[in-house]
Amino acid sequence: MKRFVYADNAATTPVSPVVLGKMTEVLTDVYGNPSSIYSKGREAAVLLAEARAKIAGAIGATEREIFFTSGGSEADNWAIKGAAEVMAKKGKKHIITTAFEHHAVLHCTQKLEKNGFDVTYLPVNSDGVVKLDDFTAALREDTGLVTIMMANNEIGTVQPISEIGKICREKGILLHTDAVQAMGHIPINVADLSVDMLSVSGHKLHAAKGVGFLYIRRGVRIANLMDGGAQESMRRAGTENTASIAGMAAAVEDAVAHMDERHSKILAMRERLIDEVLKIERSRLNGSRTERLPGNANFCFEGIEGESLLLMLDNLGVCASSGSACTSGSLDPSHVLLAIGLPHEIAHGSLRISLDYTNTEENVDYILEILPTIVRKLRDMSPLWDRIIGSQK
């Protein structure tokens, strides 16, 4: 029987038993519309309030600062477009972001550029971290919004959001951070980070797909992205997805409660994985060895194509990726790897392995058993590898 290892938790995670149990309970018993005034509706409204309180408590916010969305992409779009619209009325049409954001952010800023906004795309260093000197140098009198992710979705590097937040707060500039990859894996406190808006998606921490939330600091006004009913304090229309929201709150509560013990387990597996994979000839780890999420390991192997590597891994029962699942249909090398300075021919040979508390040491053993053999087979078939070896002679 073929073995199976799921090692693509940065793309999505399986729904946990805790979440599934909560969602089943809600779908079965709490099916009322939270906006209805009769008992079934009131039950759903109470459930929403409880979920909002749990999530707010997990990030140091208040219930009135949590707004439920359909996921991280919607939360990013709402934060960026909504803030840009308001700041433009004050004559502030300059936005700062980075060159290696998730496309939910990059495509937003690119669209805003077409509508008259000026966007600065900060570089990152070879470790995949934004330099504060570059950030401060990019600030202008008309800077109205900064949007920088907390942790990169491909190489897992964690950004200095707290330092950036302090600077933005002093200058009266709104700061949004995409915390989709970070939530549940590293501690998050919105007050300590000095952020004005923060995006999260449920399916990255064992909740269902199609649900997320946006934290909006009290007093911050941004334009609505969705208009219609009076849901979410009249700021986000649409009947709330009560079962998925309750499940997400359970997932957040579970992740925060067990973060320390899971972090230790995941980090130990990741470090062993990195140590052994880097023994493969002409391999490299992408991003900082230390300033990264505990479960992320992103590699490049010279002389091979990442997609061929993924297919052969899949054939042997291992699910991994070459980067963001949102760009899996693209033949272009990862914009994240290009941003840290890798040439196209090396960036094409990437592999992202993202571990989780559901993984085991035996999973790592199996990956380390088959990966070197696959890399060797692909190189044996590769004219590019022949040229690389030939150039050494």
Short mmCIF file of N, CA, C and O in Angstrom, two decimals, residues 17 107 215 240 287 328 343 347 349 351 372 392:
data_model
loop_
_atom_site.label_atom_id
_atom_site.label_comp_id
_atom_site.label_asym_id
_atom_site.label_seq_id
_atom_site.Cartn_x
_atom_site.Cartn_y
_atom_site.Cartn_z
N PRO A 17 -10.89 17.64 14.03
CA PRO A 17 -12.07 17.08 14.70
C PRO A 17 -12.79 18.11 15.57
O PRO A 17 -14.02 18.11 15.65
N HIS A 107 -2.21 42.21 -6.52
CA HIS A 107 -3.18 42.53 -7.57
C HIS A 107 -4.07 43.70 -7.16
O HIS A 107 -4.56 44.45 -8.00
N TYR A 215 -9.49 42.22 11.14
CA TYR A 215 -9.44 43.08 12.31
C TYR A 215 -9.30 44.52 11.82
O TYR A 215 -8.44 44.82 10.98
N GLU A 240 -24.19 35.98 7.60
CA GLU A 240 -22.97 35.37 8.11
C GLU A 240 -23.01 33.84 7.99
O GLU A 240 -24.05 33.21 8.18
N GLY A 287 15.26 31.76 2.11
CA GLY A 287 14.80 32.53 3.25
C GLY A 287 15.65 32.31 4.48
O GLY A 287 16.49 31.40 4.54
N SER A 328 -0.46 28.10 -8.87
CA SER A 328 0.01 26.79 -9.32
C SER A 328 -0.18 26.58 -10.81
O SER A 328 0.47 25.73 -11.40
N PRO A 343 18.15 33.57 -9.63
CA PRO A 343 17.96 33.60 -11.08
C PRO A 343 16.83 32.67 -11.49
O PRO A 343 16.50 31.72 -10.77
N ALA A 347 15.23 29.33 -9.57
CA ALA A 347 13.89 29.50 -8.99
C ALA A 347 12.90 28.49 -9.52
O ALA A 347 11.93 28.12 -8.84
N GLY A 349 13.38 25.42 -9.88
CA GLY A 349 13.54 24.13 -9.21
C GLY A 349 13.20 24.19 -7.74
O GLY A 349 13.96 23.68 -6.90
N LEU A 351 10.88 23.79 -4.13
CA LEU A 351 10.01 22.85 -3.40
C LEU A 351 9.70 23.46 -2.05
O LEU A 351 10.60 23.78 -1.28
N PRO A 372 15.97 12.50 -2.11
CA PRO A 372 17.25 12.48 -2.81
C PRO A 372 17.22 11.62 -4.07
O PRO A 372 17.84 11.98 -5.09
N GLN A 392 31.69 22.77 -14.24
CA GLN A 392 32.58 22.63 -13.08
C GLN A 392 33.91 21.99 -13.48
O GLN A 392 34.89 22.07 -12.75
#
